[in-house]
Amino acid sequence: MAEQLEAVSEIEQVRGEMEKPAKNQPAKDIIGFGKKMNVAMNIMLAFLALICIFPFLYIIVISFSSETSLAANGFQLIPKEWSMEAYEYLWKMKGQLLQSYGITILVTVIGTVCSVAMIALYSYAISRPQFKYRRQFTFIAFFTMLFSGGMVPAYIVMTQFLHLRNSIWAMILPLAMNAFYIMIMRTFFLRSIPEPILEAARIEGAGELRIFLQMVVPLSLPGLATIALFSTLGYWNDWFQASLYIDNPNLVPLQSLLMKIENNLEFMRQNSEIAYTAGAFKSIPQDGAKMAMVVISTLPIAITYPFFQKYFISGLTIGGVKE
């Protein structure tokens, strides 16, 4: 009997050793790249990153090229003659540029805060099963994605009813609510905020506003940061609202001012005889000034993006299915 037990134990020991994976052998359910594949993937990703950043670098180079070099040789990656005349031309109107920068920053900051707050509150309400009219309000938000009143009714409401003409709120309120962002945040709240945590807070006596501010907001930073980045880009790049509602030169935002400068340059290009007669056309770096305007309008967003990157990458999975 003892010999049989000893034989059985030996068989089980051999079977266990056979089932153990080799020391340097990876697990079957883990898929890894080899060294050559890792090198190839790194090279490919570096190439794609260079493709993405190359246009902006090219614009910066053109903005530092002299107008004579651009006229003689066209756009070159390494210009034959470097020059600061495009930025010197824009520096002549530095007072208006700085003022427009301030208006744009003010509109962007206030608009982003208002937009994120309104979208988060709306989407949180329609994401909770306790809200009785969540389906109706979800339909209202979704309906605006398919149909809109149009530009004329919006203009009448802003100017005749709200009396917001020549006000910074005319550039903030039209972009404050976005139905697409509401749907994104609604899905985020549904899939990322555990209902038992909120139920435990209700049992402890916390109200809905306190639950939202102290529990939901800290858990939703990736989603809120993603929406904030989208809203910031929308406010910073917007020029259309100012063209509709702003006549006061002291309230002209940066993008609208750059559009006016570009239109003036294009007018002088099309009417070159008048411009040459006036003697102004020769001293204006047309192509370089346009590229310099792109640089000064894009650079602040490019600088602030790394601060959102940590949350933005986490928020890319918003709406993903989780088991």
PDB file of C-alpha atoms in Angstrom:
ATOM      1  CA  MET A   1       0.000   0.000   0.000  1.00  0.00           C
ATOM      2  CA  ALA A   2       2.811   2.351   0.888  1.00  0.00           C
ATOM      3  CA  GLU A   3       4.522   1.536  -2.400  1.00  0.00           C
ATOM      4  CA  GLN A   4       1.340   2.359  -4.343  1.00  0.00           C
ATOM      5  CA  LEU A   5       0.947   5.724  -2.592  1.00  0.00           C
ATOM      6  CA  GLU A   6       4.570   6.508  -3.263  1.00  0.00           C
ATOM      7  CA  ALA A   7       4.115   5.655  -6.958  1.00  0.00           C
ATOM      8  CA  VAL A   8       1.013   7.858  -7.210  1.00  0.00           C
ATOM      9  CA  SER A   9       2.843  10.797  -5.598  1.00  0.00           C
ATOM     10  CA  GLU A  10       5.721  10.400  -8.027  1.00  0.00           C
ATOM     11  CA  ILE A  11       3.326  10.387 -11.005  1.00  0.00           C
ATOM     12  CA  GLU A  12       1.590  13.568  -9.766  1.00  0.00           C
ATOM     13  CA  GLN A  13       4.957  15.245  -9.223  1.00  0.00           C
ATOM     14  CA  VAL A  14       6.076  14.398 -12.754  1.00  0.00           C
ATOM     15  CA  ARG A  15       2.747  15.588 -14.169  1.00  0.00           C
ATOM     16  CA  GLY A  16       3.080  18.902 -12.282  1.00  0.00           C
ATOM     17  CA  GLU A  17       6.575  19.449 -13.586  1.00  0.00           C
ATOM     18  CA  MET A  18       5.389  18.724 -17.143  1.00  0.00           C
ATOM     19  CA  GLU A  19       2.545  21.237 -16.819  1.00  0.00           C
ATOM     20  CA  LYS A  20       4.835  24.008 -15.508  1.00  0.00           C
ATOM     21  CA  PRO A  21       5.906  26.471 -18.222  1.00  0.00           C
ATOM     22  CA  ALA A  22       9.560  26.855 -18.991  1.00  0.00           C
ATOM     23  CA  LYS A  23      11.394  29.549 -17.065  1.00  0.00           C
ATOM     24  CA  ASN A  24      12.064  31.799 -20.052  1.00  0.00           C
ATOM     25  CA  GLN A  25       8.909  30.844 -21.941  1.00  0.00           C
ATOM     26  CA  PRO A  26       6.160  33.521 -21.906  1.00  0.00           C
ATOM     27  CA  ALA A  27       2.663  32.644 -20.823  1.00  0.00           C
ATOM     28  CA  LYS A  28       0.297  31.475 -23.546  1.00  0.00           C
ATOM     29  CA  ASP A  29      -2.247  34.216 -22.966  1.00  0.00           C
ATOM     30  CA  ILE A  30       0.350  37.033 -23.150  1.00  0.00           C
ATOM     31  CA  ILE A  31       1.233  38.247 -26.619  1.00  0.00           C
ATOM     32  CA  GLY A  32       4.497  40.147 -26.849  1.00  0.00           C
ATOM     33  CA  PHE A  33       6.526  41.705 -29.653  1.00  0.00           C
ATOM     34  CA  GLY A  34      10.043  40.641 -30.396  1.00  0.00           C
ATOM     35  CA  LYS A  35      12.957  43.056 -30.392  1.00  0.00           C
ATOM     36  CA  LYS A  36      12.817  43.581 -34.144  1.00  0.00           C
ATOM     37  CA  MET A  37       9.079  44.224 -34.038  1.00  0.00           C
ATOM     38  CA  ASN A  38       9.500  46.714 -31.194  1.00  0.00           C
ATOM     39  CA  VAL A  39      12.121  48.614 -33.189  1.00  0.00           C
ATOM     40  CA  ALA A  40       9.866  48.616 -36.258  1.00  0.00           C
ATOM     41  CA  MET A  41       6.888  49.869 -34.244  1.00  0.00           C
ATOM     42  CA  ASN A  42       8.952  52.639 -32.646  1.00  0.00           C
ATOM     43  CA  ILE A  43      10.223  53.755 -36.044  1.00  0.00           C
ATOM     44  CA  MET A  44       6.706  53.749 -37.494  1.00  0.00           C
ATOM     45  CA  LEU A  45       5.241  55.731 -34.554  1.00  0.00           C
ATOM     46  CA  ALA A  46       8.108  58.229 -34.708  1.00  0.00           C
ATOM     47  CA  PHE A  47       7.447  58.684 -38.426  1.00  0.00           C
ATOM     48  CA  LEU A  48       3.720  59.251 -37.810  1.00  0.00           C
ATOM     49  CA  ALA A  49       4.515  61.762 -35.046  1.00  0.00           C
ATOM     50  CA  LEU A  50       6.861  63.610 -37.418  1.00  0.00           C
ATOM     51  CA  ILE A  51       4.125  63.723 -40.065  1.00  0.00           C
ATOM     52  CA  CYS A  52       1.744  65.275 -37.519  1.00  0.00           C
ATOM     53  CA  ILE A  53       4.172  67.931 -36.290  1.00  0.00           C
ATOM     54  CA  PHE A  54       5.848  68.704 -39.619  1.00  0.00           C
ATOM     55  CA  PRO A  55       3.161  71.101 -40.999  1.00  0.00           C
ATOM     56  CA  PHE A  56       3.364  73.307 -37.907  1.00  0.00           C
ATOM     57  CA  LEU A  57       7.172  73.376 -38.040  1.00  0.00           C
ATOM     58  CA  TYR A  58       6.966  74.219 -41.736  1.00  0.00           C
ATOM     59  CA  ILE A  59       4.638  77.148 -40.986  1.00  0.00           C
ATOM     60  CA  ILE A  60       7.068  78.447 -38.342  1.00  0.00           C
ATOM     61  CA  VAL A  61       9.946  78.296 -40.853  1.00  0.00           C
ATOM     62  CA  ILE A  62       7.915  80.160 -43.494  1.00  0.00           C
ATOM     63  CA  SER A  63       6.977  82.857 -40.976  1.00  0.00           C
ATOM     64  CA  PHE A  64      10.706  83.524 -40.427  1.00  0.00           C
ATOM     65  CA  SER A  65      11.466  83.676 -44.178  1.00  0.00           C
ATOM     66  CA  SER A  66      11.959  86.950 -45.981  1.00  0.00           C
ATOM     67  CA  GLU A  67       9.333  88.039 -48.486  1.00  0.00           C
ATOM     68  CA  THR A  68      11.894  88.353 -51.275  1.00  0.00           C
ATOM     69  CA  SER A  69      13.043  84.779 -50.677  1.00  0.00           C
ATOM     70  CA  LEU A  70       9.457  83.534 -50.762  1.00  0.00           C
ATOM     71  CA  ALA A  71       8.746  85.438 -53.978  1.00  0.00           C
ATOM     72  CA  ALA A  72      11.914  84.197 -55.695  1.00  0.00           C
ATOM     73  CA  ASN A  73      12.167  80.598 -54.439  1.00  0.00           C
ATOM     74  CA  GLY A  74       8.756  79.770 -53.029  1.00  0.00           C
ATOM     75  CA  PHE A  75       8.216  77.903 -49.783  1.00  0.00           C
ATOM     76  CA  GLN A  76      11.344  76.091 -48.646  1.00  0.00           C
ATOM     77  CA  LEU A  77      12.093  74.027 -45.575  1.00  0.00           C
ATOM     78  CA  ILE A  78      15.414  75.846 -45.180  1.00  0.00           C
ATOM     79  CA  PRO A  79      14.991  79.345 -46.636  1.00  0.00           C
ATOM     80  CA  LYS A  80      17.914  81.122 -48.207  1.00  0.00           C
ATOM     81  CA  GLU A  81      17.173  84.310 -46.289  1.00  0.00           C
ATOM     82  CA  TRP A  82      15.810  84.492 -42.752  1.00  0.00           C
ATOM     83  CA  SER A  83      13.825  87.508 -41.640  1.00  0.00           C
ATOM     84  CA  MET A  84      11.680  88.834 -38.783  1.00  0.00           C
ATOM     85  CA  GLU A  85       9.740  91.265 -40.954  1.00  0.00           C
ATOM     86  CA  ALA A  86       6.458  89.327 -40.623  1.00  0.00           C
ATOM     87  CA  TYR A  87       6.550  89.575 -36.844  1.00  0.00           C
ATOM     88  CA  GLU A  88       7.746  93.177 -37.041  1.00  0.00           C
ATOM     89  CA  TYR A  89       4.708  93.962 -39.186  1.00  0.00           C
ATOM     90  CA  LEU A  90       2.377  92.398 -36.615  1.00  0.00           C
ATOM     91  CA  TRP A  91       4.266  94.110 -33.773  1.00  0.00           C
ATOM     92  CA  LYS A  92       3.291  97.477 -35.230  1.00  0.00           C
ATOM     93  CA  MET A  93      -0.301  96.697 -34.233  1.00  0.00           C
ATOM     94  CA  LYS A  94       0.696  95.185 -30.881  1.00  0.00           C
ATOM     95  CA  GLY A  95      -1.834  97.266 -28.958  1.00  0.00           C
ATOM     96  CA  GLN A  96      -4.810  95.790 -30.784  1.00  0.00           C
ATOM     97  CA  LEU A  97      -3.241  92.316 -30.822  1.00  0.00           C
ATOM     98  CA  LEU A  98      -2.664  92.284 -27.061  1.00  0.00           C
ATOM     99  CA  GLN A  99      -6.168  93.561 -26.429  1.00  0.00           C
ATOM    100  CA  SER A 100      -7.636  90.886 -28.704  1.00  0.00           C
ATOM    101  CA  TYR A 101      -5.474  88.293 -26.939  1.00  0.00           C
ATOM    102  CA  GLY A 102      -6.949  89.389 -23.616  1.00  0.00           C
ATOM    103  CA  ILE A 103     -10.521  89.207 -24.951  1.00  0.00           C
ATOM    104  CA  THR A 104      -9.910  85.732 -26.382  1.00  0.00           C
ATOM    105  CA  ILE A 105      -8.335  84.454 -23.158  1.00  0.00           C
ATOM    106  CA  LEU A 106     -11.201  85.893 -21.096  1.00  0.00           C
ATOM    107  CA  VAL A 107     -13.862  84.385 -23.372  1.00  0.00           C
ATOM    108  CA  THR A 108     -12.055  81.034 -23.462  1.00  0.00           C
ATOM    109  CA  VAL A 109     -11.632  80.767 -19.682  1.00  0.00           C
ATOM    110  CA  ILE A 110     -15.160  81.882 -18.763  1.00  0.00           C
ATOM    111  CA  GLY A 111     -16.709  79.936 -21.626  1.00  0.00           C
ATOM    112  CA  THR A 112     -14.875  76.720 -20.780  1.00  0.00           C
ATOM    113  CA  VAL A 113     -15.849  76.899 -17.112  1.00  0.00           C
ATOM    114  CA  CYS A 114     -19.501  77.627 -17.942  1.00  0.00           C
ATOM    115  CA  SER A 115     -19.600  74.987 -20.664  1.00  0.00           C
ATOM    116  CA  VAL A 116     -18.098  72.216 -18.533  1.00  0.00           C
ATOM    117  CA  ALA A 117     -20.350  73.065 -15.583  1.00  0.00           C
ATOM    118  CA  MET A 118     -23.539  73.140 -17.658  1.00  0.00           C
ATOM    119  CA  ILE A 119     -22.714  70.010 -19.649  1.00  0.00           C
ATOM    120  CA  ALA A 120     -21.665  68.056 -16.543  1.00  0.00           C
ATOM    121  CA  LEU A 121     -24.805  68.986 -14.596  1.00  0.00           C
ATOM    122  CA  TYR A 122     -27.131  68.235 -17.500  1.00  0.00           C
ATOM    123  CA  SER A 123     -25.501  64.928 -18.423  1.00  0.00           C
ATOM    124  CA  TYR A 124     -25.298  63.783 -14.784  1.00  0.00           C
ATOM    125  CA  ALA A 125     -29.014  64.433 -14.306  1.00  0.00           C
ATOM    126  CA  ILE A 126     -30.074  62.414 -17.367  1.00  0.00           C
ATOM    127  CA  SER A 127     -27.664  59.603 -16.456  1.00  0.00           C
ATOM    128  CA  ARG A 128     -29.302  58.893 -13.066  1.00  0.00           C
ATOM    129  CA  PRO A 129     -32.218  56.426 -13.001  1.00  0.00           C
ATOM    130  CA  GLN A 130     -33.778  58.370 -10.098  1.00  0.00           C
ATOM    131  CA  PHE A 131     -34.488  61.337 -12.392  1.00  0.00           C
ATOM    132  CA  LYS A 132     -38.075  60.903 -13.543  1.00  0.00           C
ATOM    133  CA  TYR A 133     -37.836  62.912 -16.791  1.00  0.00           C
ATOM    134  CA  ARG A 134     -34.405  61.735 -17.936  1.00  0.00           C
ATOM    135  CA  ARG A 135     -35.745  60.305 -21.218  1.00  0.00           C
ATOM    136  CA  GLN A 136     -37.522  63.526 -22.137  1.00  0.00           C
ATOM    137  CA  PHE A 137     -34.448  65.669 -21.464  1.00  0.00           C
ATOM    138  CA  THR A 138     -32.238  63.180 -23.304  1.00  0.00           C
ATOM    139  CA  PHE A 139     -34.531  63.477 -26.317  1.00  0.00           C
ATOM    140  CA  ILE A 140     -34.419  67.270 -26.143  1.00  0.00           C
ATOM    141  CA  ALA A 141     -30.609  67.230 -26.236  1.00  0.00           C
ATOM    142  CA  PHE A 142     -30.482  64.605 -28.988  1.00  0.00           C
ATOM    143  CA  PHE A 143     -33.085  66.459 -31.084  1.00  0.00           C
ATOM    144  CA  THR A 144     -30.836  69.513 -31.313  1.00  0.00           C
ATOM    145  CA  MET A 145     -28.139  67.346 -32.906  1.00  0.00           C
ATOM    146  CA  LEU A 146     -30.482  66.679 -35.844  1.00  0.00           C
ATOM    147  CA  PHE A 147     -32.346  69.977 -36.206  1.00  0.00           C
ATOM    148  CA  SER A 148     -31.550  73.590 -35.329  1.00  0.00           C
ATOM    149  CA  GLY A 149     -33.434  76.836 -35.563  1.00  0.00           C
ATOM    150  CA  GLY A 150     -30.908  78.390 -37.911  1.00  0.00           C
ATOM    151  CA  MET A 151     -28.766  81.482 -37.887  1.00  0.00           C
ATOM    152  CA  VAL A 152     -31.543  84.078 -38.254  1.00  0.00           C
ATOM    153  CA  PRO A 153     -33.602  82.950 -35.213  1.00  0.00           C
ATOM    154  CA  ALA A 154     -30.409  82.667 -33.177  1.00  0.00           C
ATOM    155  CA  TYR A 155     -29.440  86.219 -34.158  1.00  0.00           C
ATOM    156  CA  ILE A 156     -32.895  87.529 -33.229  1.00  0.00           C
ATOM    157  CA  VAL A 157     -32.804  85.816 -29.837  1.00  0.00           C
ATOM    158  CA  MET A 158     -29.304  87.091 -29.031  1.00  0.00           C
ATOM    159  CA  THR A 159     -29.912  90.697 -30.132  1.00  0.00           C
ATOM    160  CA  GLN A 160     -33.635  91.377 -29.647  1.00  0.00           C
ATOM    161  CA  PHE A 161     -34.543  89.223 -26.634  1.00  0.00           C
ATOM    162  CA  LEU A 162     -31.292  88.832 -24.689  1.00  0.00           C
ATOM    163  CA  HIS A 163     -29.779  92.189 -25.818  1.00  0.00           C
ATOM    164  CA  LEU A 164     -26.253  90.745 -25.877  1.00  0.00           C
ATOM    165  CA  ARG A 165     -24.947  92.568 -28.914  1.00  0.00           C
ATOM    166  CA  ASN A 166     -21.434  93.955 -28.298  1.00  0.00           C
ATOM    167  CA  SER A 167     -21.046  91.827 -25.169  1.00  0.00           C
ATOM    168  CA  ILE A 168     -18.594  89.041 -24.398  1.00  0.00           C
ATOM    169  CA  TRP A 169     -21.569  86.841 -23.453  1.00  0.00           C
ATOM    170  CA  ALA A 170     -22.575  86.878 -27.113  1.00  0.00           C
ATOM    171  CA  MET A 171     -19.373  84.921 -27.793  1.00  0.00           C
ATOM    172  CA  ILE A 172     -19.823  82.607 -24.777  1.00  0.00           C
ATOM    173  CA  LEU A 173     -23.455  81.508 -24.579  1.00  0.00           C
ATOM    174  CA  PRO A 174     -23.938  80.192 -28.159  1.00  0.00           C
ATOM    175  CA  LEU A 175     -21.136  77.656 -27.649  1.00  0.00           C
ATOM    176  CA  ALA A 176     -21.777  76.846 -23.990  1.00  0.00           C
ATOM    177  CA  MET A 177     -24.043  73.839 -24.560  1.00  0.00           C
ATOM    178  CA  ASN A 178     -23.110  71.068 -26.971  1.00  0.00           C
ATOM    179  CA  ALA A 179     -25.442  68.099 -27.366  1.00  0.00           C
ATOM    180  CA  PHE A 180     -22.667  65.797 -28.566  1.00  0.00           C
ATOM    181  CA  TYR A 181     -20.592  66.495 -25.452  1.00  0.00           C
ATOM    182  CA  ILE A 182     -23.694  65.897 -23.310  1.00  0.00           C
ATOM    183  CA  MET A 183     -24.095  62.431 -24.804  1.00  0.00           C
ATOM    184  CA  ILE A 184     -20.425  61.672 -24.237  1.00  0.00           C
ATOM    185  CA  MET A 185     -20.546  62.683 -20.578  1.00  0.00           C
ATOM    186  CA  ARG A 186     -23.834  60.861 -20.053  1.00  0.00           C
ATOM    187  CA  THR A 187     -22.228  57.640 -21.255  1.00  0.00           C
ATOM    188  CA  PHE A 188     -19.191  58.338 -19.077  1.00  0.00           C
ATOM    189  CA  PHE A 189     -21.314  58.805 -15.964  1.00  0.00           C
ATOM    190  CA  LEU A 190     -23.322  55.657 -16.713  1.00  0.00           C
ATOM    191  CA  ARG A 191     -20.294  53.410 -17.142  1.00  0.00           C
ATOM    192  CA  SER A 192     -17.693  54.958 -14.846  1.00  0.00           C
ATOM    193  CA  ILE A 193     -19.594  56.074 -11.736  1.00  0.00           C
ATOM    194  CA  PRO A 194     -20.632  53.064  -9.598  1.00  0.00           C
ATOM    195  CA  GLU A 195     -24.213  53.426  -8.408  1.00  0.00           C
ATOM    196  CA  PRO A 196     -23.561  51.646  -5.028  1.00  0.00           C
ATOM    197  CA  ILE A 197     -21.154  54.454  -4.039  1.00  0.00           C
ATOM    198  CA  LEU A 198     -23.786  57.084  -4.721  1.00  0.00           C
ATOM    199  CA  GLU A 199     -26.436  55.030  -2.950  1.00  0.00           C
ATOM    200  CA  ALA A 200     -24.206  54.751   0.118  1.00  0.00           C
ATOM    201  CA  ALA A 201     -23.804  58.533   0.150  1.00  0.00           C
ATOM    202  CA  ARG A 202     -27.589  58.973  -0.021  1.00  0.00           C
ATOM    203  CA  ILE A 203     -28.012  56.621   2.908  1.00  0.00           C
ATOM    204  CA  GLU A 204     -25.564  58.791   4.889  1.00  0.00           C
ATOM    205  CA  GLY A 205     -27.814  61.770   4.191  1.00  0.00           C
ATOM    206  CA  ALA A 206     -25.886  63.550   1.420  1.00  0.00           C
ATOM    207  CA  GLY A 207     -27.884  65.560  -1.109  1.00  0.00           C
ATOM    208  CA  GLU A 208     -27.551  65.247  -4.853  1.00  0.00           C
ATOM    209  CA  LEU A 209     -25.546  68.460  -5.214  1.00  0.00           C
ATOM    210  CA  ARG A 210     -23.092  67.387  -2.503  1.00  0.00           C
ATOM    211  CA  ILE A 211     -22.782  63.937  -4.072  1.00  0.00           C
ATOM    212  CA  PHE A 212     -22.062  65.516  -7.440  1.00  0.00           C
ATOM    213  CA  LEU A 213     -19.454  67.966  -6.156  1.00  0.00           C
ATOM    214  CA  GLN A 214     -17.634  65.750  -3.646  1.00  0.00           C
ATOM    215  CA  MET A 215     -17.899  62.304  -5.230  1.00  0.00           C
ATOM    216  CA  VAL A 216     -18.839  62.449  -8.907  1.00  0.00           C
ATOM    217  CA  VAL A 217     -16.538  65.290  -9.973  1.00  0.00           C
ATOM    218  CA  PRO A 218     -13.325  63.764  -8.502  1.00  0.00           C
ATOM    219  CA  LEU A 219     -14.148  60.436 -10.160  1.00  0.00           C
ATOM    220  CA  SER A 220     -14.888  62.112 -13.496  1.00  0.00           C
ATOM    221  CA  LEU A 221     -11.731  64.172 -14.027  1.00  0.00           C
ATOM    222  CA  PRO A 222     -10.693  62.343 -17.249  1.00  0.00           C
ATOM    223  CA  GLY A 223     -14.074  62.933 -18.845  1.00  0.00           C
ATOM    224  CA  LEU A 224     -14.371  66.525 -17.642  1.00  0.00           C
ATOM    225  CA  ALA A 225     -10.825  67.328 -18.806  1.00  0.00           C
ATOM    226  CA  THR A 226     -11.598  65.924 -22.257  1.00  0.00           C
ATOM    227  CA  ILE A 227     -14.741  68.029 -22.563  1.00  0.00           C
ATOM    228  CA  ALA A 228     -12.832  71.047 -21.236  1.00  0.00           C
ATOM    229  CA  LEU A 229     -10.162  70.607 -23.899  1.00  0.00           C
ATOM    230  CA  PHE A 230     -12.774  70.361 -26.663  1.00  0.00           C
ATOM    231  CA  SER A 231     -14.567  73.458 -25.341  1.00  0.00           C
ATOM    232  CA  THR A 232     -11.304  75.380 -25.019  1.00  0.00           C
ATOM    233  CA  LEU A 233     -10.408  74.640 -28.625  1.00  0.00           C
ATOM    234  CA  GLY A 234     -13.887  75.665 -29.738  1.00  0.00           C
ATOM    235  CA  TYR A 235     -13.801  79.007 -27.933  1.00  0.00           C
ATOM    236  CA  TRP A 236     -10.209  79.781 -28.900  1.00  0.00           C
ATOM    237  CA  ASN A 237     -10.728  79.130 -32.620  1.00  0.00           C
ATOM    238  CA  ASP A 238     -14.162  80.746 -32.884  1.00  0.00           C
ATOM    239  CA  TRP A 239     -14.463  83.881 -34.981  1.00  0.00           C
ATOM    240  CA  PHE A 240     -17.991  83.499 -36.352  1.00  0.00           C
ATOM    241  CA  GLN A 241     -19.853  84.672 -33.242  1.00  0.00           C
ATOM    242  CA  ALA A 242     -17.767  87.846 -33.109  1.00  0.00           C
ATOM    243  CA  SER A 243     -18.490  88.552 -36.777  1.00  0.00           C
ATOM    244  CA  LEU A 244     -22.225  88.387 -36.018  1.00  0.00           C
ATOM    245  CA  TYR A 245     -22.551  90.182 -32.690  1.00  0.00           C
ATOM    246  CA  ILE A 246     -19.447  92.354 -32.170  1.00  0.00           C
ATOM    247  CA  ASP A 247     -19.023  95.809 -33.697  1.00  0.00           C
ATOM    248  CA  ASN A 248     -17.053  97.371 -30.858  1.00  0.00           C
ATOM    249  CA  PRO A 249     -13.317  97.265 -31.775  1.00  0.00           C
ATOM    250  CA  ASN A 250     -12.442  96.935 -28.091  1.00  0.00           C
ATOM    251  CA  LEU A 251     -14.226  93.554 -27.947  1.00  0.00           C
ATOM    252  CA  VAL A 252     -12.822  91.972 -31.101  1.00  0.00           C
ATOM    253  CA  PRO A 253     -11.245  88.574 -30.267  1.00  0.00           C
ATOM    254  CA  LEU A 254      -7.950  87.377 -31.686  1.00  0.00           C
ATOM    255  CA  GLN A 255      -9.293  85.095 -34.401  1.00  0.00           C
ATOM    256  CA  SER A 256     -11.658  87.768 -35.715  1.00  0.00           C
ATOM    257  CA  LEU A 257      -8.838  90.328 -35.758  1.00  0.00           C
ATOM    258  CA  LEU A 258      -6.572  87.962 -37.679  1.00  0.00           C
ATOM    259  CA  MET A 259      -9.377  87.352 -40.176  1.00  0.00           C
ATOM    260  CA  LYS A 260      -9.666  91.091 -40.746  1.00  0.00           C
ATOM    261  CA  ILE A 261      -5.901  91.429 -41.219  1.00  0.00           C
ATOM    262  CA  GLU A 262      -5.876  88.558 -43.691  1.00  0.00           C
ATOM    263  CA  ASN A 263      -8.816  90.055 -45.606  1.00  0.00           C
ATOM    264  CA  ASN A 264      -6.971  93.368 -45.826  1.00  0.00           C
ATOM    265  CA  LEU A 265      -3.866  91.624 -47.158  1.00  0.00           C
ATOM    266  CA  GLU A 266      -5.961  89.758 -49.702  1.00  0.00           C
ATOM    267  CA  PHE A 267      -7.675  92.991 -50.753  1.00  0.00           C
ATOM    268  CA  MET A 268      -4.303  94.644 -51.298  1.00  0.00           C
ATOM    269  CA  ARG A 269      -3.120  91.615 -53.271  1.00  0.00           C
ATOM    270  CA  GLN A 270      -6.154  91.763 -55.567  1.00  0.00           C
ATOM    271  CA  ASN A 271      -5.835  95.517 -55.973  1.00  0.00           C
ATOM    272  CA  SER A 272      -2.079  95.610 -56.362  1.00  0.00           C
ATOM    273  CA  GLU A 273      -2.080  98.708 -58.565  1.00  0.00           C
ATOM    274  CA  ILE A 274      -3.768 100.799 -55.886  1.00  0.00           C
ATOM    275  CA  ALA A 275      -1.523  99.346 -53.206  1.00  0.00           C
ATOM    276  CA  TYR A 276       1.643 100.007 -55.190  1.00  0.00           C
ATOM    277  CA  THR A 277       0.484 103.556 -55.841  1.00  0.00           C
ATOM    278  CA  ALA A 278      -0.033 104.081 -52.135  1.00  0.00           C
ATOM    279  CA  GLY A 279       3.399 102.581 -51.460  1.00  0.00           C
ATOM    280  CA  ALA A 280       2.084 100.258 -48.772  1.00  0.00           C
ATOM    281  CA  PHE A 281       2.111  96.967 -50.617  1.00  0.00           C
ATOM    282  CA  LYS A 282       5.898  96.798 -50.918  1.00  0.00           C
ATOM    283  CA  SER A 283       6.491  96.975 -47.187  1.00  0.00           C
ATOM    284  CA  ILE A 284       4.007  94.257 -46.202  1.00  0.00           C
ATOM    285  CA  PRO A 285       5.235  90.653 -45.923  1.00  0.00           C
ATOM    286  CA  GLN A 286       2.057  89.013 -47.190  1.00  0.00           C
ATOM    287  CA  ASP A 287       2.769  85.272 -47.014  1.00  0.00           C
ATOM    288  CA  GLY A 288       5.051  85.576 -44.014  1.00  0.00           C
ATOM    289  CA  ALA A 289       2.452  87.637 -42.137  1.00  0.00           C
ATOM    290  CA  LYS A 290      -0.213  85.020 -42.744  1.00  0.00           C
ATOM    291  CA  MET A 291       2.019  82.267 -41.402  1.00  0.00           C
ATOM    292  CA  ALA A 292       3.008  84.427 -38.434  1.00  0.00           C
ATOM    293  CA  MET A 293      -0.681  84.912 -37.631  1.00  0.00           C
ATOM    294  CA  VAL A 294      -1.148  81.139 -37.651  1.00  0.00           C
ATOM    295  CA  VAL A 295       1.799  80.762 -35.264  1.00  0.00           C
ATOM    296  CA  ILE A 296       0.649  83.358 -32.726  1.00  0.00           C
ATOM    297  CA  SER A 297      -2.911  81.998 -32.745  1.00  0.00           C
ATOM    298  CA  THR A 298      -1.906  78.322 -32.419  1.00  0.00           C
ATOM    299  CA  LEU A 299       1.095  78.496 -30.096  1.00  0.00           C
ATOM    300  CA  PRO A 300      -0.831  79.130 -26.822  1.00  0.00           C
ATOM    301  CA  ILE A 301      -3.020  76.061 -27.376  1.00  0.00           C
ATOM    302  CA  ALA A 302       0.025  73.965 -28.269  1.00  0.00           C
ATOM    303  CA  ILE A 303       1.697  75.075 -25.033  1.00  0.00           C
ATOM    304  CA  THR A 304      -1.315  74.341 -22.807  1.00  0.00           C
ATOM    305  CA  TYR A 305      -2.109  70.951 -24.357  1.00  0.00           C
ATOM    306  CA  PRO A 306       0.522  68.989 -22.366  1.00  0.00           C
ATOM    307  CA  PHE A 307      -1.238  70.006 -19.149  1.00  0.00           C
ATOM    308  CA  PHE A 308      -4.442  68.294 -20.403  1.00  0.00           C
ATOM    309  CA  GLN A 309      -2.661  65.307 -21.914  1.00  0.00           C
ATOM    310  CA  LYS A 310      -2.704  63.127 -18.788  1.00  0.00           C
ATOM    311  CA  TYR A 311      -6.467  63.412 -18.450  1.00  0.00           C
ATOM    312  CA  PHE A 312      -7.117  63.528 -22.171  1.00  0.00           C
ATOM    313  CA  ILE A 313      -5.512  60.117 -22.786  1.00  0.00           C
ATOM    314  CA  SER A 314      -7.632  58.624 -19.997  1.00  0.00           C
ATOM    315  CA  GLY A 315     -10.731  60.241 -21.474  1.00  0.00           C
ATOM    316  CA  LEU A 316     -10.201  58.737 -24.929  1.00  0.00           C
ATOM    317  CA  THR A 317     -12.035  55.613 -23.742  1.00  0.00           C
ATOM    318  CA  ILE A 318     -15.180  57.533 -22.869  1.00  0.00           C
ATOM    319  CA  GLY A 319     -18.158  55.511 -23.996  1.00  0.00           C
ATOM    320  CA  GLY A 320     -16.169  52.279 -24.262  1.00  0.00           C
ATOM    321  CA  VAL A 321     -17.972  49.080 -23.287  1.00  0.00           C
ATOM    322  CA  LYS A 322     -16.834  47.726 -19.928  1.00  0.00           C
ATOM    323  CA  GLU A 323     -17.830  44.409 -18.478  1.00  0.00           C
TER     324      GLU A 323
END
